Amino acid sequence: MEYTEAWLKYRCLSLSRQQCEEKLYNSLISYAVTSEEGLKESPCFAMLISEFEQGVESLLGSRPCRVYDGSETLRFAVDPTFGTQDAYLIDFTQKDGFGAVTAHDAKGLLYGVFRLLQLVATGQTLAGLKQTCIPSNPLRMLNHWDNMDGSIERGYSGRSFFFADDQVLVNERTRAYARLVASVGINAVVINNVNVRSAATYLITDRYFDKVRALSEIFDEYGISLYLSLNFAAPIELGGLEVSDPLDPGVINWWKEKMAEVYAAVPKLGGFLVKADSEGRPGPFTYGRDHADGANMLARAVQPYGGRIIWRCFVYNCRQDWRDTKTDRARSGYDNFMPLDGRFLDNVILQIKNGPMDFQVREPVHPLFGGLMHTNQMLEVQIAQEYTGQQKHVCYLLPMFKQILDFKTYMPGHEDATVADIISTRALKNANGGIAAVANTGNDENWTGHDLAAANLYGFGRLAFDTTVDPESVAREWAQLTFAGSTQEAIDAIVDILMRSWPAYEKYTSPLGIGWMVNPNHHYGPNVEGYEFDRWGTYHRANWRGIGVDRTTKGTGYTMQYREPNASMYENVETCPEELLLFFHFIPYDYVLKTGKTLIQHIYDTHFEGAQEAEGFLDTWKKLEGQIEDKEAYERVLERLTIQADSAVEWRDRINTYFYRRCGVSDQKGRKIYE
Ligand code: GCU
């Protein structure tokens, strides 16, 4: 087998007839589809029926049969008055003991079927169950940073399964992928890297139309819209124009004609993702235009086809001088986009990274959330573990994402609005919004390199669909599905490792929200000054007195980009959450934290603790030998946890040694710190 079924194994439950009856699983055996008329046209329809029949057959050992005479025990129905797009209801509370899956539309029914199968696969009783699922986010998206030569920018699970040798791949794995991500509610996928270069620029030409269309049609069967990343300089590179100025009539016309051509060839295309004026990519700044000019020009070109332009806010000066303490990369997203609030067209969505820097293990929430009030917004997170252990370390990110989504922005007039409320469009009543994750997949057999990293893929989908889910329950559900057939002790241990993994990683890497301290370029492993004197604006400012960046009004003024009371909370050293202390303040090593420990002792202690926890994950795993049904998966995880434990020791020693050398203060507990 070239790839696993991950959480879609549907391992046979081997239940007795009595057990099936108790859980009401016997009601899955005969079904009817009411209101089939509207459904039949949907490309999802055939898919959901076969998914249901095969899923039940593999879980329960007998294939459900479809009946037409009113004798069914389960009913699938579409009711457009129920919920919103993609919503569904699973209801086993009917008096007659029968079940029903009712959905707003065919896609909702597909999600309902997947959910029902997940419930059965995890052994939950259906008797008395009633689950209403109305998706929190209109767009639930994955961004693949795959290049057309088959490499993946920040990919840690092998090569691309979308591209190889400048060709688009359409094969069985494409389908397996679509099925996998649709099963957790993903409804939009960008297949190519945001850095659009060379062959990828040609994805919008007839060189690739056939394959792109084929891909979009497979995706469509699973309710997924295909998106492409776009090169803003395409009018020059493809069209031979002199400029790509968004206000130039020739450029405007070129895009108009280009989009007519693209949508004629690939009518199901959802739209485009654009990284402009960022890290060397072309954009409107070259012509003295702004991001609204650029995004709106493209938005007008795709508007007749219902297309969307997703425009990234990751815009900053990447040619900084480390001696300049006033320019602050953290400020740049807000400084660039806040003045444009209200100028973007309805089919533009700004995609904003969760924090103002770049997917560090801990960052404050991006101040554009709660800042912008008249603009469609999407949250961008990264499940590719670029800065969180590159899928060699286990780092379950849902607890982090949850904190971000639950952050209160204090947007005027919507004081209770969290990030989740904004992106879901609940708070601002925008038509467009959602959440995107930079994907963590590749063509490795297990999809994500580290088997436990698949929890982030599964979990992201579940969280995107329902921002109120509990990360631990999701971890358990994922572990039960993926490691079906393993012992209860093993499942409990996996959940425990996952839930402790983010805090552990945070402890042994850079302290209290300051970030970075990684090796330049590839970003794996410790290098405290790796980025300190570089051009990227990623400084920690450690010296003999202390460490941290003064982002208060006395420093870069970044704190004032937040709404009150958040601005004051961060501004004031006493009220600033300690996990972000060094992000906002320069703190002396002898500063006493709320725990009563000095900053330097905190650094030593957390690094010893973190490395010990990583060691503990490995010990726990070793005890599970023979308890994980999939022996190859056991071995793979064992190998990665060993790498992690070693790497955590290296992190511990490098960080502790660095700070010991800076301040000369010994560890109160007398542990080994290198000189
Ligand atoms: C990070 C990452 C890059 C990526 C960029 C982006 O800087 O290291 O590889 O291109 O983010 O989000 O555009």
XYZ file of C-alpha atoms and ligand atoms in Angstrom:
688
model
C 0.000 0.000 0.000
C 1.327 3.418 -0.906
C -0.696 5.285 1.655
C -2.731 4.535 4.731
C -6.372 5.309 5.271
C -5.397 7.273 8.373
C -8.563 7.872 10.419
C -10.798 6.287 7.785
C -9.821 2.695 8.482
C -13.252 1.639 9.744
C -11.843 -1.436 11.421
C -14.500 -4.078 12.040
C -15.987 -3.657 15.511
C -16.845 -7.365 15.858
C -19.956 -6.699 17.896
C -22.553 -9.249 18.897
C -26.115 -8.811 17.750
C -27.074 -7.730 21.235
C -24.342 -5.106 21.409
C -25.458 -3.770 18.044
C -28.999 -3.477 19.271
C -27.993 -1.750 22.459
C -26.097 0.906 20.540
C -28.815 1.069 17.886
C -26.301 0.172 15.187
C -28.854 -2.213 13.739
C -30.710 0.874 12.521
C -27.937 1.468 9.981
C -28.758 -1.631 8.048
C -31.628 -0.409 5.936
C -31.952 3.125 4.715
C -33.970 5.329 2.462
C -33.249 8.631 0.822
C -36.127 11.008 0.847
C -36.176 14.139 -1.287
C -33.775 12.486 -3.693
C -34.818 14.684 -6.580
C -32.676 17.692 -5.688
C -29.876 15.459 -4.520
C -29.290 13.421 -7.595
C -27.665 16.274 -9.473
C -25.134 16.853 -6.762
C -21.749 15.287 -7.480
C -21.533 14.405 -3.779
C -24.602 12.230 -3.836
C -23.195 9.009 -5.277
C -20.178 9.516 -3.084
C -22.057 9.770 0.160
C -24.114 6.697 -0.587
C -21.092 4.554 -1.359
C -19.202 6.010 1.597
C -22.059 5.101 3.891
C -22.551 1.598 2.534
C -18.867 0.732 2.561
C -18.246 2.323 5.932
C -21.048 0.445 7.633
C -20.083 -2.779 5.930
C -16.540 -2.571 7.109
C -17.477 -1.549 10.659
C -20.381 -3.918 11.205
C -19.783 -6.667 8.692
C -22.972 -6.279 6.703
C -23.759 -3.923 3.890
C -26.725 -1.629 4.385
C -29.479 -2.033 1.901
C -31.437 0.758 0.378
C -35.194 0.329 0.541
C -38.032 2.093 -1.181
C -41.080 0.649 0.574
C -41.081 2.622 3.791
C -39.462 -0.179 5.777
C -36.213 1.737 6.377
C -34.607 2.180 9.778
C -32.479 5.160 8.763
C -33.521 8.086 6.659
C -31.352 10.528 4.744
C -33.064 13.738 3.831
C -32.256 17.170 2.545
C -34.173 20.056 3.960
C -33.028 23.445 2.642
C -34.788 25.157 5.520
C -32.520 23.408 8.009
C -29.511 25.414 9.227
C -27.119 27.023 6.784
C -24.955 25.707 3.979
C -23.281 22.379 4.807
C -25.243 21.966 8.056
C -26.574 18.619 9.187
C -28.456 16.959 12.011
C -27.980 13.396 13.205
C -31.020 12.352 15.162
C -31.621 9.035 16.881
C -34.177 10.282 19.357
C -37.259 9.405 17.353
C -39.777 7.373 19.298
C -39.837 4.562 16.791
C -36.133 3.994 17.479
C -35.140 4.904 13.977
C -32.492 7.353 12.912
C -32.325 10.271 10.535
C -29.613 12.369 8.995
C -31.095 15.603 7.757
C -28.983 18.186 5.988
C -29.291 21.592 4.431
C -27.829 20.273 1.174
C -26.018 17.312 -0.358
C -22.672 18.428 1.043
C -24.172 18.616 4.489
C -25.391 15.071 4.030
C -21.895 13.957 3.051
C -20.522 15.521 6.245
C -23.340 13.919 8.225
C -22.464 10.496 6.832
C -18.791 10.888 7.685
C -19.702 12.034 11.173
C -22.104 9.169 11.706
C -19.402 6.716 10.694
C -16.928 8.383 13.059
C -19.403 8.000 15.895
C -19.889 4.320 15.155
C -16.176 3.689 14.618
C -15.460 5.170 18.044
C -18.134 2.935 19.564
C -20.570 5.637 20.638
C -24.124 4.655 21.211
C -26.616 6.106 18.778
C -29.577 5.579 21.071
C -30.794 8.980 22.207
C -28.146 10.814 20.194
C -28.965 14.155 18.635
C -26.176 16.219 17.087
C -26.796 19.437 15.226
C -23.770 20.630 13.280
C -23.918 24.039 11.715
C -20.471 24.920 10.420
C -18.789 27.771 12.243
C -16.851 28.893 9.196
C -17.969 29.361 5.602
C -14.462 28.569 4.296
C -12.517 25.697 5.829
C -9.371 25.639 3.842
C -6.035 23.942 3.426
C -3.120 25.798 1.847
C -0.549 23.489 0.341
C 2.843 25.025 -0.239
C 3.647 22.483 -2.943
C 5.960 23.380 -5.810
C 5.556 21.984 -9.279
C 8.903 20.205 -9.205
C 7.428 18.057 -6.428
C 9.186 19.715 -3.513
C 7.160 21.256 -0.710
C 8.097 24.513 0.954
C 8.122 23.660 4.652
C 7.073 20.095 3.857
C 8.005 17.397 6.347
C 6.232 14.335 4.980
C 7.862 13.570 1.697
C 7.205 14.987 -1.727
C 4.092 16.552 -3.182
C 1.223 14.352 -4.313
C -0.164 17.184 -6.445
C 2.906 17.827 -8.570
C 6.034 16.143 -9.908
C 8.446 17.225 -12.634
C 6.345 20.264 -13.481
C 3.265 18.139 -14.075
C -0.049 18.080 -12.222
C -0.752 14.637 -10.772
C -4.263 13.259 -10.927
C -4.488 9.726 -9.617
C -5.913 7.519 -6.903
C -4.082 9.398 -4.229
C -5.805 12.620 -5.288
C -9.094 10.946 -4.551
C -7.875 9.443 -1.299
C -6.702 12.878 -0.210
C -9.993 14.558 -1.089
C -11.893 11.881 0.797
C -9.652 12.200 3.835
C -9.981 15.951 4.207
C -13.658 16.072 3.239
C -14.349 13.593 6.027
C -13.460 16.326 8.524
C -15.285 19.098 6.700
C -12.595 20.808 4.602
C -14.299 22.568 1.685
C -11.500 24.477 -0.049
C -7.945 23.568 -1.005
C -5.126 25.613 -2.520
C -2.800 23.154 -4.215
C 0.258 25.288 -4.981
C 2.745 27.282 -2.947
C 1.992 30.921 -2.168
C 5.410 31.711 -3.612
C 4.396 31.279 -7.246
C 7.424 30.866 -9.445
C 8.425 29.249 -12.731
C 6.044 26.522 -13.896
C 3.439 27.367 -11.254
C 2.854 30.715 -12.946
C 1.571 28.665 -15.894
C -1.142 26.887 -13.927
C -3.514 29.488 -15.339
C -2.621 28.639 -18.928
C -3.738 25.904 -21.265
C -0.557 24.013 -20.496
C -2.286 22.756 -17.363
C -6.009 23.367 -17.829
C -6.960 19.730 -18.461
C -5.275 18.430 -15.363
C -6.418 21.284 -13.178
C -9.982 20.760 -14.349
C -9.740 17.010 -13.661
C -8.485 17.747 -10.176
C -11.244 20.263 -9.540
C -13.846 17.703 -10.596
C -12.562 15.067 -8.210
C -12.509 17.654 -5.448
C -16.040 18.651 -6.341
C -17.321 15.136 -5.697
C -16.131 15.617 -2.125
C -17.534 19.113 -1.780
C -14.133 20.783 -2.094
C -13.410 23.885 -4.180
C -10.030 24.024 -5.795
C -8.060 27.254 -5.437
C -4.756 28.305 -6.974
C -2.044 30.632 -5.747
C -1.438 33.409 -8.209
C 1.625 35.288 -9.409
C 0.880 39.009 -9.332
C 3.432 39.543 -12.086
C 1.673 37.128 -14.465
C 0.758 39.915 -16.928
C 4.498 40.441 -17.400
C 5.616 36.823 -17.218
C 2.796 35.295 -19.228
C 1.327 38.205 -21.097
C 4.493 39.991 -22.137
C 3.208 43.279 -20.719
C 5.680 45.800 -19.386
C 4.003 46.145 -16.005
C 1.577 44.460 -13.655
C 0.271 47.753 -12.284
C -3.250 47.083 -10.983
C -4.524 50.426 -12.246
C -3.108 50.086 -15.737
C -5.916 49.537 -18.274
C -3.839 47.032 -20.222
C -3.210 44.996 -17.079
C -6.853 45.172 -16.012
C -7.911 43.943 -19.401
C -5.301 41.186 -19.431
C -6.625 39.787 -16.166
C -10.212 40.104 -17.334
C -9.490 38.052 -20.410
C -7.290 35.642 -18.500
C -10.009 34.921 -15.970
C -12.589 34.405 -18.711
C -10.241 31.839 -20.230
C -9.449 30.167 -16.898
C -13.069 29.865 -15.795
C -14.156 28.597 -19.205
C -11.622 25.797 -18.799
C -12.016 25.193 -15.056
C -15.519 26.334 -14.142
C -15.423 24.880 -10.655
C -12.418 26.917 -9.541
C -13.102 28.603 -6.206
C -10.669 31.450 -6.720
C -7.138 32.517 -5.923
C -4.764 33.039 -3.050
C -2.271 35.885 -3.423
C 0.979 36.626 -1.636
C 1.981 40.059 -2.852
C 4.724 42.459 -1.793
C 5.954 39.924 0.679
C 9.380 38.341 0.971
C 10.339 39.374 -2.522
C 7.100 38.470 -4.276
C 5.750 41.035 -6.759
C 2.846 43.243 -5.822
C 1.173 46.621 -6.188
C 3.836 48.526 -4.205
C 6.145 48.526 -7.223
C 3.712 50.908 -8.916
C 2.944 53.067 -5.921
C -0.418 51.294 -5.488
C -1.748 49.676 -2.359
C -3.102 46.260 -1.502
C -6.710 47.285 -2.001
C -5.893 48.386 -5.548
C -4.238 45.042 -6.209
C -6.847 42.803 -4.612
C -9.830 44.663 -6.047
C -8.476 44.573 -9.564
C -8.279 40.778 -9.388
C -11.597 40.563 -7.564
C -13.350 42.371 -10.403
C -11.839 39.958 -12.896
C -13.140 36.846 -11.072
C -16.419 38.359 -9.891
C -18.491 37.270 -12.945
C -17.607 33.645 -12.155
C -18.317 33.784 -8.441
C -14.590 33.632 -7.724
C -12.907 34.829 -4.570
C -9.577 36.555 -4.020
C -7.888 35.617 -0.797
C -5.220 38.202 -0.150
C -2.544 37.574 2.444
C -1.566 40.155 5.051
C 1.896 38.709 5.642
C 3.563 41.903 4.450
C 6.648 43.285 6.181
C 10.057 44.741 5.590
C 12.400 41.775 5.257
C 15.484 43.915 4.833
C 15.881 45.297 8.283
C 18.990 46.403 10.136
C 19.289 44.773 13.559
C 20.533 48.062 15.025
C 17.249 49.738 14.158
C 15.085 49.308 17.255
C 12.127 51.308 15.983
C 11.103 49.334 12.924
C 9.097 46.405 14.254
C 8.079 43.504 12.053
C 5.213 42.778 14.433
C 3.630 46.127 13.549
C 3.739 45.725 9.810
C 0.554 43.760 9.034
C -1.566 46.266 10.905
C 0.329 49.290 9.592
C -0.154 48.119 6.014
C -3.754 46.945 6.109
C -5.581 48.901 8.785
C -5.727 52.101 6.697
C -7.404 50.072 3.929
C -10.304 48.837 6.070
C -13.531 49.170 4.113
C -11.893 49.474 0.714
C -11.913 45.810 -0.280
C -14.628 44.405 -2.512
C -17.060 41.785 -1.229
C -15.304 38.885 -2.903
C -11.952 39.729 -1.331
C -10.973 38.083 1.935
C -7.881 39.137 3.837
C -6.010 36.125 5.161
C -4.241 36.996 8.391
C -1.695 34.808 10.163
C -2.635 33.990 13.737
C 0.156 36.146 15.116
C 2.066 39.204 13.934
C 5.355 37.356 13.346
C 5.342 33.911 11.781
C 3.792 30.801 13.354
C 6.010 30.732 16.434
C 5.195 28.366 19.289
C 3.615 31.305 21.109
C 2.586 34.680 19.761
C -0.078 37.176 20.661
C -3.115 37.237 18.392
C -2.732 39.421 15.318
C -4.072 42.910 16.073
C -5.853 43.123 12.713
C -8.459 40.839 14.327
C -10.622 43.313 16.151
C -8.915 46.152 14.285
C -10.534 45.664 10.903
C -14.267 46.288 11.001
C -15.339 46.520 7.385
C -13.336 43.774 5.722
C -13.800 40.046 5.175
C -11.224 38.150 7.187
C -9.756 34.694 7.401
C -7.430 33.268 10.003
C -4.293 31.497 8.763
C -2.639 28.913 10.984
C 0.114 26.448 10.175
C -0.217 22.741 10.812
C 2.970 22.153 8.857
C 5.210 22.280 11.918
C 7.780 24.684 10.523
C 8.592 26.192 13.914
C 7.111 23.510 16.121
C 9.379 20.568 15.529
C 8.901 19.870 11.813
C 6.903 16.714 12.390
C 9.897 15.104 14.038
C 8.624 16.411 17.363
C 5.084 15.765 18.455
C 3.222 19.049 18.867
C -0.558 18.903 18.925
C -1.657 22.386 17.962
C -5.388 22.431 18.665
C -5.015 23.841 22.186
C -3.066 26.742 20.654
C -5.632 27.292 17.897
C -8.409 27.200 20.420
C -6.793 29.950 22.485
C -6.448 32.067 19.370
C -10.066 31.534 18.356
C -11.298 32.337 21.856
C -9.292 35.559 22.162
C -11.490 38.555 22.888
C -10.674 41.421 20.577
C -12.887 44.153 22.104
C -13.859 45.369 18.686
C -16.011 48.498 19.199
C -19.696 47.706 19.230
C -18.918 43.988 19.490
C -17.138 43.883 22.827
C -17.545 40.160 23.260
C -16.411 39.271 19.783
C -13.671 36.672 19.716
C -11.495 35.844 16.731
C -13.844 32.918 16.071
C -16.815 35.297 15.940
C -15.054 37.539 13.456
C -13.823 34.953 10.981
C -17.062 33.007 11.116
C -18.729 36.259 10.021
C -21.054 36.083 13.032
C -19.740 39.340 14.485
C -19.459 41.435 11.371
C -22.094 39.796 9.232
C -19.699 39.639 6.343
C -20.499 37.291 3.552
C -17.042 35.769 3.454
C -14.676 34.433 6.036
C -13.156 31.333 7.478
C -9.964 29.638 8.453
C -7.022 28.217 6.545
C -4.150 26.007 7.607
C -0.839 25.575 5.874
C -1.048 21.839 5.286
C 1.237 19.211 6.797
C 0.839 16.447 4.224
C 3.111 14.849 1.658
C 3.434 11.586 -0.165
C 4.745 9.668 2.848
C 2.766 6.516 3.415
C 1.189 7.912 6.585
C 0.506 11.349 4.963
C 2.125 13.456 7.695
C 5.579 11.953 8.361
C 5.003 11.697 12.088
C 1.952 9.520 12.633
C 0.889 11.713 15.538
C 1.009 14.828 13.345
C -2.109 13.561 11.589
C -3.984 14.622 14.733
C -3.346 18.200 13.612
C -4.838 17.557 10.180
C -7.877 15.790 11.563
C -8.211 18.279 14.393
C -7.889 21.312 12.168
C -10.804 20.122 10.058
C -12.948 19.403 13.098
C -12.113 22.767 14.659
C -12.677 24.672 11.430
C -16.119 23.091 11.161
C -16.974 23.664 14.785
C -14.854 26.171 16.676
C -16.390 25.063 19.971
C -14.927 21.532 19.956
C -12.756 20.486 22.850
C -9.158 19.723 21.740
C -8.851 16.774 24.086
C -12.054 15.108 22.869
C -10.894 15.600 19.303
C -7.516 14.052 20.146
C -9.268 11.061 21.682
C -11.601 10.642 18.748
C -8.675 10.813 16.325
C -6.618 8.326 18.352
C -9.526 5.878 18.560
C -10.105 6.054 14.818
C -6.454 5.920 13.796
C -5.247 3.389 16.332
C -8.375 1.239 16.262
C -7.548 -2.217 17.554
C -4.940 -0.944 20.020
C -5.404 -1.225 23.782
C -7.265 1.320 25.866
C -4.007 2.058 27.680
C -2.407 2.907 24.352
C -5.231 5.258 23.348
C -5.085 6.994 26.730
C -1.324 7.367 26.462
C -1.541 8.850 22.962
C -4.121 11.394 24.105
C -1.969 12.239 27.085
C 1.145 12.736 24.949
C -0.780 14.896 22.486
C -2.253 17.090 25.185
C 1.122 17.641 26.854
C 3.052 18.100 23.646
C 2.598 21.816 22.892
C 3.431 22.952 26.453
C 6.467 20.642 26.464
C 7.728 21.990 23.141
C 7.234 25.525 24.367
C 9.214 24.803 27.521
C 12.371 23.513 25.896
C 12.461 26.019 23.025
C 12.519 29.824 23.131
C 11.193 31.296 26.380
C 8.103 33.404 27.197
C 6.855 34.274 23.747
C 10.060 35.658 22.276
C 10.226 33.071 19.496
C 12.824 32.250 16.860
C 16.202 31.018 18.216
C 16.162 28.476 15.385
C 18.699 27.681 12.717
C 18.298 30.077 9.806
C 16.643 28.973 6.579
C 15.443 25.475 7.441
C 14.281 26.514 10.935
C 14.966 23.210 12.681
C 16.921 22.955 15.907
C 18.279 25.574 18.312
C 20.445 28.502 17.343
C 19.896 31.302 19.828
C 21.462 34.002 17.712
C 20.637 32.388 14.395
C 18.383 35.266 13.428
C 19.648 37.903 15.822
C 21.759 39.982 13.469
C 19.968 39.069 10.279
C 17.680 41.124 8.045
C 14.367 39.488 8.893
C 13.271 41.607 11.842
C 13.230 38.671 14.244
C 15.249 39.902 17.207
C 15.223 38.887 20.876
C 17.633 41.604 22.071
C 19.296 39.513 24.766
C 22.262 41.175 26.463
C 23.988 40.856 29.848
C 21.076 42.539 31.662
C 18.093 40.770 30.241
C 16.095 39.798 27.191
C 12.962 40.794 25.282
C 11.657 43.366 22.843
C 10.164 46.552 24.187
C 6.968 46.805 22.184
C 5.317 49.225 24.581
C 4.753 52.900 23.886
C 8.319 53.488 25.079
C 9.541 50.999 22.536
C 8.043 50.198 19.155
C 4.481 51.093 20.154
C 3.085 47.799 18.914
C 0.911 47.385 22.025
C -1.234 50.283 20.855
C -2.422 48.342 17.822
C -4.763 46.443 20.152
C -8.140 47.631 21.325
C -8.499 48.493 24.983
C -8.274 46.840 27.460
C -5.926 44.533 25.547
C -3.552 47.398 24.712
C -3.076 48.311 28.378
C -2.907 44.677 29.398
C 0.108 44.148 27.143
C 1.612 47.577 27.812
C 1.808 47.028 31.530
C 4.435 44.558 32.647
C 2.333 43.456 35.628
C -0.752 42.604 33.582
C 0.990 41.245 30.506
C 0.380 37.488 30.405
C 3.683 35.969 31.430
C 3.778 33.493 28.577
C 4.133 36.571 26.325
C 6.290 38.678 28.604
C 9.397 38.760 26.437
C 7.393 39.433 23.308
C 6.230 42.748 24.769
C 8.899 43.757 27.264
C 12.627 43.810 27.851
C 12.996 41.994 31.185
C 16.093 41.769 33.415
C 17.241 38.291 34.378
C 16.578 38.934 38.069
C 12.967 40.037 37.491
C 10.689 37.977 39.723
C 7.832 36.210 37.960
C 4.454 35.381 39.499
C 5.772 31.976 40.480
C 8.342 33.683 42.696
C 11.140 32.561 40.408
C 13.555 34.918 38.712
C 13.429 35.062 34.930
C 16.752 33.266 34.626
C 15.697 30.493 36.999
C 12.447 30.153 35.054
C 14.434 29.697 31.859
C 16.631 27.018 33.445
C 13.700 25.207 35.068
C 11.419 25.132 32.050
C 14.212 23.849 29.872
C 14.997 21.015 32.226
C 11.299 20.224 32.566
C 10.621 20.347 28.836
C 13.474 18.002 27.974
C 12.359 15.667 30.730
C 8.849 15.598 29.342
C 10.130 14.741 25.886
C 12.070 11.898 27.480
C 8.877 10.915 29.277
C 6.956 10.685 25.981
C 9.565 8.236 24.742
C 9.422 6.158 27.942
C 5.647 6.025 27.763
C 5.780 4.930 24.162
C 8.270 2.165 24.873
C 5.858 0.736 27.417
C 3.228 0.490 24.689
C 5.178 -2.040 22.703
C 2.777 -4.763 21.612
C -0.236 -2.618 22.461
C -0.435 -0.711 19.178
C -2.039 -2.847 16.537
C -0.212 -1.254 13.612
C 3.352 -2.312 14.343
C 4.893 -0.189 11.629
C 3.202 2.887 13.028
C 4.530 1.950 16.456
C 8.079 1.788 15.124
C 7.767 5.031 13.201
C 6.544 6.909 16.244
C 9.259 5.326 18.378
C 11.882 6.600 15.996
C 10.493 10.147 16.007
C 10.072 10.311 19.770
C 13.705 9.262 20.095
C 14.759 12.077 17.777
C 12.606 14.487 19.753
C 14.038 13.469 23.123
C 17.583 13.990 21.823
C 16.704 17.275 20.174
C 15.018 18.539 23.352
C 18.252 17.916 25.263
C 20.132 19.915 22.678
C 17.611 22.751 22.936
C 17.839 22.669 26.737
C 21.607 22.820 26.794
C 22.048 25.437 24.118
C 19.468 27.787 25.559
C 20.599 27.371 29.153
C 24.247 27.723 28.253
C 23.586 30.836 26.230
C 21.799 32.587 29.070
C 24.282 31.416 31.672
C 27.054 32.946 29.592
C 25.101 36.166 29.197
C 24.312 36.724 32.878
C 26.651 34.478 34.864
C 23.894 33.457 37.282
C 24.140 29.817 38.338
C 21.225 27.414 38.426
C 19.832 27.332 41.960
C 19.397 23.595 41.656
C 22.990 23.037 40.655
C 22.223 21.086 37.495
C 24.668 20.698 34.671
C 24.780 23.827 32.564
C 27.611 24.012 30.099
C 30.024 26.857 30.545
C 7.428 31.873 6.360
C 8.035 30.665 5.735
C 8.128 30.822 4.255
C 6.776 31.208 3.682
C 6.238 32.420 4.384
C 4.812 32.761 3.997
O 8.288 32.965 6.263
O 9.287 30.416 6.296
O 8.572 29.608 3.731
O 6.868 31.457 2.330
O 6.222 32.184 5.752
O 3.933 32.524 4.807
O 4.575 33.283 2.928
